[in-house]
mmCIF file of C-alpha atoms and ligand atoms in Angstrom:
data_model
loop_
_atom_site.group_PDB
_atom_site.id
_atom_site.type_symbol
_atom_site.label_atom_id
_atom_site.label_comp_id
_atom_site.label_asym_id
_atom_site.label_seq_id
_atom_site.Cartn_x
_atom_site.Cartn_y
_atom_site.Cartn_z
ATOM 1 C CA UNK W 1 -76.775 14.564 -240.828
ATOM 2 C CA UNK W 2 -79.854 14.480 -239.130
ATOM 3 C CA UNK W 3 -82.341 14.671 -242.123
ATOM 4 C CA UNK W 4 -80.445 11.932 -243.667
ATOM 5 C CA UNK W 5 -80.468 9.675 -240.479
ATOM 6 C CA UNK W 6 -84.322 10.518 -239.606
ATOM 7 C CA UNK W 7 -85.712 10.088 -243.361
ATOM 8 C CA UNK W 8 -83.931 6.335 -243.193
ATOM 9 C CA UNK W 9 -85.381 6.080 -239.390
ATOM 10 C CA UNK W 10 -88.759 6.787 -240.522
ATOM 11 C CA UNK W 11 -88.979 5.050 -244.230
ATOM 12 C CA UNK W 12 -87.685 1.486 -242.994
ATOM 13 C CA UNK W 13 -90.032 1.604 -240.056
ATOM 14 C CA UNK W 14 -93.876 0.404 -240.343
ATOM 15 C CA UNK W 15 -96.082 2.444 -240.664
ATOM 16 C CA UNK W 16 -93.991 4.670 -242.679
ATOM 17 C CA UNK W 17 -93.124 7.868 -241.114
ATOM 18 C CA UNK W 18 -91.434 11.321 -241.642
ATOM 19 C CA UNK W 19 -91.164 13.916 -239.142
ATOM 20 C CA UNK W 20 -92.861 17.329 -240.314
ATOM 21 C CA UNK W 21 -90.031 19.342 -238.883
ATOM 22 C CA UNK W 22 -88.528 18.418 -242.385
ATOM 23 C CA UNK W 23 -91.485 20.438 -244.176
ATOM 24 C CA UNK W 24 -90.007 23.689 -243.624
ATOM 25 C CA UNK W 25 -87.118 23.712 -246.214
ATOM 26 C CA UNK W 26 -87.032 27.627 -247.782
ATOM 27 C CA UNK W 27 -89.804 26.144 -250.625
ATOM 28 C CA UNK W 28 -91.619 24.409 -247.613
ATOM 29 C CA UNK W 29 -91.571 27.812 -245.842
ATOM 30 C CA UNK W 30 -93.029 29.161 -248.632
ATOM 31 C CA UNK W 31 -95.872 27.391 -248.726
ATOM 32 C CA UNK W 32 -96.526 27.027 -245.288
ATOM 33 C CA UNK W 33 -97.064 31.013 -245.506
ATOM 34 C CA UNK W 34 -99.035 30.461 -248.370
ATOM 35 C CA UNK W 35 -101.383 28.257 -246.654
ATOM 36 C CA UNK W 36 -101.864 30.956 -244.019
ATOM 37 C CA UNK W 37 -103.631 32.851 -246.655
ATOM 38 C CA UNK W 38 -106.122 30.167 -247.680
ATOM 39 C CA UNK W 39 -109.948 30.865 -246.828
ATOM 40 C CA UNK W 40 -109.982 27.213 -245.657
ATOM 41 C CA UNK W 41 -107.046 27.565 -243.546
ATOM 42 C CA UNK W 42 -108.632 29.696 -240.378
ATOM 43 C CA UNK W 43 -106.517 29.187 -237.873
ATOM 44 C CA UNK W 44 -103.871 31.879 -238.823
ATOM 45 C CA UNK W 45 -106.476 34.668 -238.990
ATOM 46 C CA UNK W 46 -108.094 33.521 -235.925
ATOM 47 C CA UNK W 47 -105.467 33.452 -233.990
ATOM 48 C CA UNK W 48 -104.661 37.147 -235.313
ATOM 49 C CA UNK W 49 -107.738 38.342 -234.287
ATOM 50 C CA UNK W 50 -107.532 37.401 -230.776
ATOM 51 C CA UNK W 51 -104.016 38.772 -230.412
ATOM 52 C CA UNK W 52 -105.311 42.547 -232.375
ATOM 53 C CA UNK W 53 -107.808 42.135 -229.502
ATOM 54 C CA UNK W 54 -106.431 40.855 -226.024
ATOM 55 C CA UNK W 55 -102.458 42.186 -226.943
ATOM 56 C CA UNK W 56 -102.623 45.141 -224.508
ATOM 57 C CA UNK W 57 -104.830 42.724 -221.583
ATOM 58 C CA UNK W 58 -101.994 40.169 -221.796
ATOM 59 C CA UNK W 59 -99.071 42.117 -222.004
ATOM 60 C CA UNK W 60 -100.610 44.154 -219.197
ATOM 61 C CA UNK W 61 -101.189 41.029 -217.192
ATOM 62 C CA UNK W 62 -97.568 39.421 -218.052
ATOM 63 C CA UNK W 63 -95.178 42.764 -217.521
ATOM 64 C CA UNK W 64 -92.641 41.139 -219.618
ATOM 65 C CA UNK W 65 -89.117 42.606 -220.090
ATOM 66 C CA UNK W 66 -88.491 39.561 -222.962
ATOM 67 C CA UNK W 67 -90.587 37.541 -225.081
ATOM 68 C CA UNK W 68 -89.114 34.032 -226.568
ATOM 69 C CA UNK W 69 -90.725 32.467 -229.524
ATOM 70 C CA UNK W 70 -90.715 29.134 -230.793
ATOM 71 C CA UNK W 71 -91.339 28.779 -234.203
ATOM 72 C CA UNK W 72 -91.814 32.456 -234.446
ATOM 73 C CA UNK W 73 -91.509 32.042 -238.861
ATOM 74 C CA UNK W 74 -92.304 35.484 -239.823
ATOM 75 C CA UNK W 75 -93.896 36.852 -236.227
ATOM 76 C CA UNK W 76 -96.514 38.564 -237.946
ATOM 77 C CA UNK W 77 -99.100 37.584 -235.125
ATOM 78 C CA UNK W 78 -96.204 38.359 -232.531
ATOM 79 C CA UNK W 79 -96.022 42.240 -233.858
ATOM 80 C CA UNK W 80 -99.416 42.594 -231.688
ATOM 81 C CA UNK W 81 -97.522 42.126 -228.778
ATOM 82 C CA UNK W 82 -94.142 43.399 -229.383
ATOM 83 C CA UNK W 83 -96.316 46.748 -230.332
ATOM 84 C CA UNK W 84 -97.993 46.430 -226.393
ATOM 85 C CA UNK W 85 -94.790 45.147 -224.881
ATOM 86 C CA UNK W 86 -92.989 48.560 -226.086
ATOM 87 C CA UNK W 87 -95.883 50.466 -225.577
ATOM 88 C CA UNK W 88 -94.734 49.632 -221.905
ATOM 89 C CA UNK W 89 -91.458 49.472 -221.270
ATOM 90 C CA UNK W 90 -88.095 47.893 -222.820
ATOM 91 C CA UNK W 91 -88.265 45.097 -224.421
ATOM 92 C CA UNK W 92 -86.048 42.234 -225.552
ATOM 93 C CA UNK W 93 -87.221 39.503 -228.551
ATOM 94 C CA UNK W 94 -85.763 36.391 -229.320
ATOM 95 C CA UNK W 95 -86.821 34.188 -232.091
ATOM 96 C CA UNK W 96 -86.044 30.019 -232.323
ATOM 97 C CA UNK W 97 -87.009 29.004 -235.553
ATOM 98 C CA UNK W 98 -86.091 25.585 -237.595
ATOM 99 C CA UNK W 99 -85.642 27.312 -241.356
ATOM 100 C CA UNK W 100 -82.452 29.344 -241.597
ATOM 101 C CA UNK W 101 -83.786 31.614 -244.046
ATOM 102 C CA UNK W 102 -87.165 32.688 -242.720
ATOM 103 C CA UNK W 103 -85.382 33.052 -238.885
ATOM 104 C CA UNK W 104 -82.399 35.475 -240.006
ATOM 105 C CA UNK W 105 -85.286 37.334 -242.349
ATOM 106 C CA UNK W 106 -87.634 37.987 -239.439
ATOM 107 C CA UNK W 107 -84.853 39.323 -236.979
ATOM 108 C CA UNK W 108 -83.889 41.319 -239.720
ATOM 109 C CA UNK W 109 -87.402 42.751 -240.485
ATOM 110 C CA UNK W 110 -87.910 43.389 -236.643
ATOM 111 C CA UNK W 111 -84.298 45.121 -235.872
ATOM 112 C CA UNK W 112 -85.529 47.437 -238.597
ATOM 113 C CA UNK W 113 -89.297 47.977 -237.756
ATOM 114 C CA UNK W 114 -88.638 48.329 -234.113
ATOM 115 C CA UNK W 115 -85.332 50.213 -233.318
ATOM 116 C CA UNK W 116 -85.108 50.088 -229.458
ATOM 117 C CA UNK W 117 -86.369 45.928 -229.550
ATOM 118 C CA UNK W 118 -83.228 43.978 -228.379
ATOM 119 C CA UNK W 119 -83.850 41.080 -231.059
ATOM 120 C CA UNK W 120 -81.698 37.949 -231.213
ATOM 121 C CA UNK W 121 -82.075 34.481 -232.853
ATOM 122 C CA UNK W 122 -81.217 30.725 -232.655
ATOM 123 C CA UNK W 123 -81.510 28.122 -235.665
ATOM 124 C CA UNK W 124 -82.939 24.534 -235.135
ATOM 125 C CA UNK W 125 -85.459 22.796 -233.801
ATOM 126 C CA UNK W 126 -87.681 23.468 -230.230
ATOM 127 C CA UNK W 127 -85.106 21.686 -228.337
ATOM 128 C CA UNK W 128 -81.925 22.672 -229.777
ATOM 129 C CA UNK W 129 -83.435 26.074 -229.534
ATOM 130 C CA UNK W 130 -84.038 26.100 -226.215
ATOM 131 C CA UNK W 131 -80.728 24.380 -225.274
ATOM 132 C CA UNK W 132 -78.921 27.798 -226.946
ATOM 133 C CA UNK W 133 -80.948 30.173 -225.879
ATOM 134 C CA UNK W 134 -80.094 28.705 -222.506
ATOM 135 C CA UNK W 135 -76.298 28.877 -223.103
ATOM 136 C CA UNK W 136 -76.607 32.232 -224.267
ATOM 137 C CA UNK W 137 -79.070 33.847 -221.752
ATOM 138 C CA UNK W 138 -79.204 32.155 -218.476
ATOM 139 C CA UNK W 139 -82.553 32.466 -216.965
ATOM 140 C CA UNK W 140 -82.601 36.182 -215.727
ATOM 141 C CA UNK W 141 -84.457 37.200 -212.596
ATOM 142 C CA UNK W 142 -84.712 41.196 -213.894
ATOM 143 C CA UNK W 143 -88.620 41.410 -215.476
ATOM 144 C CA UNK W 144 -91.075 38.725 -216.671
ATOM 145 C CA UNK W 145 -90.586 36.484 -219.757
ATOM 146 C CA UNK W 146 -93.596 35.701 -221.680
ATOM 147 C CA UNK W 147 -92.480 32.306 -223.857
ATOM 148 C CA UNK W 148 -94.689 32.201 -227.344
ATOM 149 C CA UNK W 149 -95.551 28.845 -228.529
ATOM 150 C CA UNK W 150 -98.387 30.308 -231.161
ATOM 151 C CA UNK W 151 -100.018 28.730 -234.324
ATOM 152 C CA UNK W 152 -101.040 25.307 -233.070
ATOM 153 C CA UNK W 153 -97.497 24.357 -233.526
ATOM 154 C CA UNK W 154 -97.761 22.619 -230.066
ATOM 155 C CA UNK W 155 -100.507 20.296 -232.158
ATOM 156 C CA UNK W 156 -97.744 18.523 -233.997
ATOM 157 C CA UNK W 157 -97.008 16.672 -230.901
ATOM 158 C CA UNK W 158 -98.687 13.554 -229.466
ATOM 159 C CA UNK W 159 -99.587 14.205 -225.702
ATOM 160 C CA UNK W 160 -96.636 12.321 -224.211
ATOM 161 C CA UNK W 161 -94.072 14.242 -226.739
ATOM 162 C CA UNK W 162 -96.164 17.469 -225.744
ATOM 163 C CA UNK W 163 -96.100 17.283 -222.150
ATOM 164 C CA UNK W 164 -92.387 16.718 -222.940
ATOM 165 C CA UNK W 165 -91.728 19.729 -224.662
ATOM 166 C CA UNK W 166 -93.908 21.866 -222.463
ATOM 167 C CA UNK W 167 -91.994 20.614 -219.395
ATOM 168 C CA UNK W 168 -88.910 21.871 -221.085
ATOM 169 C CA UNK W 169 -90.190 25.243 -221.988
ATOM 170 C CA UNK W 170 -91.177 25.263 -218.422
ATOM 171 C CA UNK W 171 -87.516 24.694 -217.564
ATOM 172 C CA UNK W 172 -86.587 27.448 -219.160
ATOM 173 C CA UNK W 173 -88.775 29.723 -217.343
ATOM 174 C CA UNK W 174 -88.506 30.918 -213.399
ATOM 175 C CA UNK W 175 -91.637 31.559 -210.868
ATOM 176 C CA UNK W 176 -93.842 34.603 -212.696
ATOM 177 C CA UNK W 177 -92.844 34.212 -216.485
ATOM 178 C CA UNK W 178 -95.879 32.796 -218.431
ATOM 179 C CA UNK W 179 -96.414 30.857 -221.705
ATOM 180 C CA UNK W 180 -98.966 31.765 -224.252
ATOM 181 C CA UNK W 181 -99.839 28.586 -225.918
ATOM 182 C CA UNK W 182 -101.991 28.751 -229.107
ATOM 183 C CA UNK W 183 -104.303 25.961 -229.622
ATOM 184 C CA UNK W 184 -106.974 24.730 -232.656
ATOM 185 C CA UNK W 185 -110.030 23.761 -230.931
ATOM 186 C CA UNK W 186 -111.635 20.226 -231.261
ATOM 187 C CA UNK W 187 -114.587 20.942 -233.619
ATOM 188 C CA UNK W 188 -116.484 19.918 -237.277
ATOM 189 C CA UNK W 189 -114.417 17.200 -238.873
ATOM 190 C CA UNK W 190 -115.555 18.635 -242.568
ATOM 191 C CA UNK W 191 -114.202 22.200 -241.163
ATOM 192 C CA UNK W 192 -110.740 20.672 -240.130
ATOM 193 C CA UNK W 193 -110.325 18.803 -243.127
ATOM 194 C CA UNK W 194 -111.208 20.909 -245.790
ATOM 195 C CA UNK W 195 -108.370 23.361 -243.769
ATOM 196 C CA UNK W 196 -105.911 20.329 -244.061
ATOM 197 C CA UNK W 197 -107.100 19.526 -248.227
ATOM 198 C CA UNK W 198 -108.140 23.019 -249.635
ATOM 199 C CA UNK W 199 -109.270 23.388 -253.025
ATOM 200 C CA UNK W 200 -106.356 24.854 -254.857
ATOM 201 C CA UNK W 201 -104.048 22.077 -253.668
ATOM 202 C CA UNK W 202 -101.362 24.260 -251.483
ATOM 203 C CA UNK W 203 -101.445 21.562 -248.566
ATOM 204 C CA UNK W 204 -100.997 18.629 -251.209
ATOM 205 C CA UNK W 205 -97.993 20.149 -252.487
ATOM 206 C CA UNK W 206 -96.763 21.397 -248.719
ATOM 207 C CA UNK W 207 -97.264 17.292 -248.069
ATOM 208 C CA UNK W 208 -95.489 16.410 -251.564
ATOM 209 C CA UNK W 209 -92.595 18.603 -251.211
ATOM 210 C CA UNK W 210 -90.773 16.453 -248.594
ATOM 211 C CA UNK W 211 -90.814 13.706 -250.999
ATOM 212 C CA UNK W 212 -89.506 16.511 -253.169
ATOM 213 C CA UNK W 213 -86.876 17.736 -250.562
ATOM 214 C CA UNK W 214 -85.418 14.023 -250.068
ATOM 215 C CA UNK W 215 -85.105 14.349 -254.076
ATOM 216 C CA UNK W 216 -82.993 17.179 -253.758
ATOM 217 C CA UNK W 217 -81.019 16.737 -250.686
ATOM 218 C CA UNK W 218 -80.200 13.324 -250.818
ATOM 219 C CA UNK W 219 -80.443 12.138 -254.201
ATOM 220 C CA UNK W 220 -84.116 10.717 -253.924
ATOM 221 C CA UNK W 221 -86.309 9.062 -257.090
ATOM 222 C CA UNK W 222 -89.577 9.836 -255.673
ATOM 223 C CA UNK W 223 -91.508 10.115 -258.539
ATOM 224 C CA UNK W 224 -93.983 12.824 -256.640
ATOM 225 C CA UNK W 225 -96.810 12.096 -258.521
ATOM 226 C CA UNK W 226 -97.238 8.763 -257.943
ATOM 227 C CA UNK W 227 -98.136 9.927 -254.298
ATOM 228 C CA UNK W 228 -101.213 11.470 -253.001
ATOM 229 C CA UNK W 229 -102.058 13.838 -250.721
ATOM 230 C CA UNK W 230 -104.836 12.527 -247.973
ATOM 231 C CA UNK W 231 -105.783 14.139 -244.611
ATOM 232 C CA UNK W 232 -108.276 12.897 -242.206
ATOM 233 C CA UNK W 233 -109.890 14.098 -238.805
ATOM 234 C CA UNK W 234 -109.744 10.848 -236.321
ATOM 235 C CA UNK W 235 -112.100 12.415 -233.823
ATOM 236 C CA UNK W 236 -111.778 9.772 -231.025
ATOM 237 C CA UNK W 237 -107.924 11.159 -231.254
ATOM 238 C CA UNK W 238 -108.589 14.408 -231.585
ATOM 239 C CA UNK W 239 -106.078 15.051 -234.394
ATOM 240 C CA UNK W 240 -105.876 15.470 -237.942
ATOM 241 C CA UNK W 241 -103.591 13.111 -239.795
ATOM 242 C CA UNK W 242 -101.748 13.765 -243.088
ATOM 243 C CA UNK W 243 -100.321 10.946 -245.424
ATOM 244 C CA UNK W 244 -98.558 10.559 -248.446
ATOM 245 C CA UNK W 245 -100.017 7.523 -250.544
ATOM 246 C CA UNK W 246 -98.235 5.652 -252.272
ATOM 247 C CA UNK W 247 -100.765 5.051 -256.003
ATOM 248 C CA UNK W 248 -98.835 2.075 -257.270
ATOM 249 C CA UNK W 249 -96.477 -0.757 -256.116
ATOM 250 C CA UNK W 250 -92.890 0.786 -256.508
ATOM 251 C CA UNK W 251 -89.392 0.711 -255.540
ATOM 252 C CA UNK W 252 -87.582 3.932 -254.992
ATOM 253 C CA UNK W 253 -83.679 4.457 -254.093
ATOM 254 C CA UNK W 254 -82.385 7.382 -252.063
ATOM 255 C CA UNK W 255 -78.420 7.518 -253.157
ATOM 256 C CA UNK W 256 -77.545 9.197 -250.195
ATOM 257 C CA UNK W 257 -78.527 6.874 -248.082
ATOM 258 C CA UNK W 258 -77.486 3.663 -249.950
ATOM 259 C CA UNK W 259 -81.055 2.186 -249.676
ATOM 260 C CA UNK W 260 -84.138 1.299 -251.208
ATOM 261 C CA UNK W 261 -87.496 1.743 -250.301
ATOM 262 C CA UNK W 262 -90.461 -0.728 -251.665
ATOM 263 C CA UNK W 263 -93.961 0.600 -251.448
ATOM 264 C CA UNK W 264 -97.168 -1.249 -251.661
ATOM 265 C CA UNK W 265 -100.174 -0.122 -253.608
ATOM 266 C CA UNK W 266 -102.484 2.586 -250.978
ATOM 267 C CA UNK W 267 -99.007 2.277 -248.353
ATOM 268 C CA UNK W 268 -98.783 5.652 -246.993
ATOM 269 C CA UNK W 269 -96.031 7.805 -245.015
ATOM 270 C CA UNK W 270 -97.270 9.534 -242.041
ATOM 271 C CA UNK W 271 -96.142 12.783 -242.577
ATOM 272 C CA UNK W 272 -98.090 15.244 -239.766
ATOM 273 C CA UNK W 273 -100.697 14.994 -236.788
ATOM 274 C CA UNK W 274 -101.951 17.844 -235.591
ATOM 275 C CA UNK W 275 -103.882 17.670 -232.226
ATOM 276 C CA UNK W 276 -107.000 19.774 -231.757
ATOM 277 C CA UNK W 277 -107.438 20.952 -227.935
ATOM 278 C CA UNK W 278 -110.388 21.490 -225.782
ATOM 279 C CA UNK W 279 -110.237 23.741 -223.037
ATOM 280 C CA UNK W 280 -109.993 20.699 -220.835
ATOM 281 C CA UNK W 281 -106.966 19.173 -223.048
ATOM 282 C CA UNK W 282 -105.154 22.664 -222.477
ATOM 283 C CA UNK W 283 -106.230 22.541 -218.413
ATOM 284 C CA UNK W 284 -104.773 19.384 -218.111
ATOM 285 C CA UNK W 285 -101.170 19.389 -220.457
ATOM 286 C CA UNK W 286 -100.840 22.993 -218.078
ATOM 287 C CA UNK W 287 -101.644 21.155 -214.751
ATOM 288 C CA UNK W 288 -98.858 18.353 -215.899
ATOM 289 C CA UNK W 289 -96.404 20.531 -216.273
ATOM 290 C CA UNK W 290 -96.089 22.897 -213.561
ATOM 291 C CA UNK W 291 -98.206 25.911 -215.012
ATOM 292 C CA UNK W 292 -101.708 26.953 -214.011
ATOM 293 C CA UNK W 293 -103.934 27.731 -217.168
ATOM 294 C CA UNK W 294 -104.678 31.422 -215.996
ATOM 295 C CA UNK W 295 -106.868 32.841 -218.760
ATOM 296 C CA UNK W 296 -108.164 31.846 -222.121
ATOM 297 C CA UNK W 297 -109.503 34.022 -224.754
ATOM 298 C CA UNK W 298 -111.041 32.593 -228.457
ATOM 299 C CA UNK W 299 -111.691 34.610 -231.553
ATOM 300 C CA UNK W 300 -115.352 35.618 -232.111
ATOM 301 C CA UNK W 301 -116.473 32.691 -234.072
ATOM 302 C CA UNK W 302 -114.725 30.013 -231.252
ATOM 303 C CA UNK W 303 -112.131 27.810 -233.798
ATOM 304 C CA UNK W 304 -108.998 28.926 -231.711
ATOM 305 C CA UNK W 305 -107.771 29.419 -228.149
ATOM 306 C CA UNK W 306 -104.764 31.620 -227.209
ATOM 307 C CA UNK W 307 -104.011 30.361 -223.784
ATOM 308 C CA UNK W 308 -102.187 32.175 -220.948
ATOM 309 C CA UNK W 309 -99.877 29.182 -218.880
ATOM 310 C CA UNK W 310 -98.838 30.821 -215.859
ATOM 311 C CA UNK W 311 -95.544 29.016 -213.966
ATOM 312 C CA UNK W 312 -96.637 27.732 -210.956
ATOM 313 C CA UNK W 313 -94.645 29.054 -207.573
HETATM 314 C C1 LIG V 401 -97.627 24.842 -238.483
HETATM 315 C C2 LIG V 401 -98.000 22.729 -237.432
HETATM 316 C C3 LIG V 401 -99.477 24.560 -236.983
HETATM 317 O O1 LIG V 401 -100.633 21.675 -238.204
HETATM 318 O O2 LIG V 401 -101.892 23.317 -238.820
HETATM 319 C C4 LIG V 401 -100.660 23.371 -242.135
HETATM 320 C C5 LIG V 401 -98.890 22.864 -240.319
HETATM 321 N N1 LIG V 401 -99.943 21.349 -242.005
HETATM 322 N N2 LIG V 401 -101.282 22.637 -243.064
HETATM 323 C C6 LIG V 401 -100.787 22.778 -238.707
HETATM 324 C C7 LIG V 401 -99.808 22.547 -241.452
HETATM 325 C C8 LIG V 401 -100.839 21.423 -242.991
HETATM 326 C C9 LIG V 401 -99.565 23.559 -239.184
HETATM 327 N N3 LIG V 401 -98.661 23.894 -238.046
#
């Protein structure tokens, strides 16, 4: 089971690490859509902006017969441009998403809202995602796709992992197809982490709940309050960093996995970086892997870049 074999990968490694695809159990979901709704949390509603704005311009400049999304969660955003691409001409949609629930939810929701969109969907991560997609729709040479890789979701990569994953996207893509990549932009560390520790305390539980999740799934005694939420802006990085830390020293057993894990006093688990972009940082991650960067466009107030990747001839 992969959860099982990645939480004991990452909790008997130092530093401590989980992987934040594991956030995004159906509470995890939850939350994550709750945060989206949090006045410190701008990048949702900026990113929204720009696509109410430039839909029609990119869907004009794209053509595209299918969109692909990864990560698409509910595709609220994406509605923008499903609304342009149909405006236009046939259009097919289909959706790779990590959480069961939320995926089969949002096809279910678009089938209904939009009766002539061709909508189809495939569960697990980018990779596996891509890989069934693949199997199931071999690259087709009739119309444009337009790949969607929106939210900053492309931040929770280092560079090497996100050149990786770009490359493969790219893969998946002929001569003419684009990908619009959506990007947080480098910019006041008190801004970014105030979205990344909010008030009310939505992103501490978000952080918590995988300690919560290993509780539940594989017979964890996490004690969740003995760990504390902390997120931090390392500029020279460019990337925000959230942590779990542990408040005491302790010893905790996860059944499942016939182990147990001893934490120090201020230990933490890296739980999530997310990278902030410049236009440069965009430039170059397109350059590397075979796209040119062919137009950006930022909301009003500059926090966010939707950027069109064009794939090169
Ligand atoms: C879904 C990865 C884009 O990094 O901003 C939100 C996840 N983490 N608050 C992000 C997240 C904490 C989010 N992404």
């Amino acid at each position: 089971m992969p959860f099982a074999d990645d939480v004991r990968a990452g909790l008997t490694a130092r530093p401590k690490t989980l992987p934040p695809k594991y956030f995004y159990d159906e509470l995890g979901s939850a939350l994550f859509e709750a945060i989206c709704l949090l006045p410190e949390y701008y990048l949702t509603r900026a990113e929204a902006e720009i696509l109410t704005v430039r839909a029609a311009e990119i869907v004009s400049l794209v053509e595209p017969a299918r969109l692909v999304e990864l990560g698409s969660g509910t595709a609220l955003k994406t509605r923008f441009l499903i609304e342009a691409g149909l405006g236009r001409s046939a259009l097919a949609y289909s959706a790779i998403d990590i959480s069961e629930t939320v995926l089969l939810a949002t096809a279910k929701a678009l089938a209904s809202q939009y009766p002539t969109l061709a909508v189809s969907s495939y569960q697990g991560d980018y990779y596996d995602g891509l890989r069934q997609l693949l199997m199931d729709q071999p690259r087709q040479a009739n119309g444009q796709t337009l790949a969607l890789f929106l939210g900053s979701n492309i931040g929770n990569f280092d560079p090497p992992q996100a050149l990786r994953l770009v490359r493969a996207i790219r893969t998946a893509l002929r001569t003419g197809d684009a990908l619009l990549l959506g990007t947080d932009l480098k910019k006041d560390p008190a801004v970014l982490e105030a979205a990344y520790d909010d008030a009310i305390g939505l992103t501490a539980a978000f952080n918590r709940n995988i300690l919560a999740r290993i509780n539940r799934e594989l017979g964890g005694h996490f004690n969740i309050g003995k760990f504390a939420h902390r997120a931090r802006y390392l500029s020279d990085a460019g990337r925000i960093e959230m942590h779990l830390e542990s408040l005491a020293d302790q010893v905790i057993a996860i059944d499942a996995l016939g182990l147990s894990i001893t934490f120090g006093r201020a230990e933490t688990i890296h739980t999530e970086s997310s990278y902030k972009f410049s236009h440069e940082d965009v430039e170059q991650l397109a350059h590397e892997s075979d796209f040119v960067l062919e137009r950006s466009w930022t909301d009003e107030a500059g926090r966010f870049a939707c950027n069109l990747l064009r794939c090169k001839p």
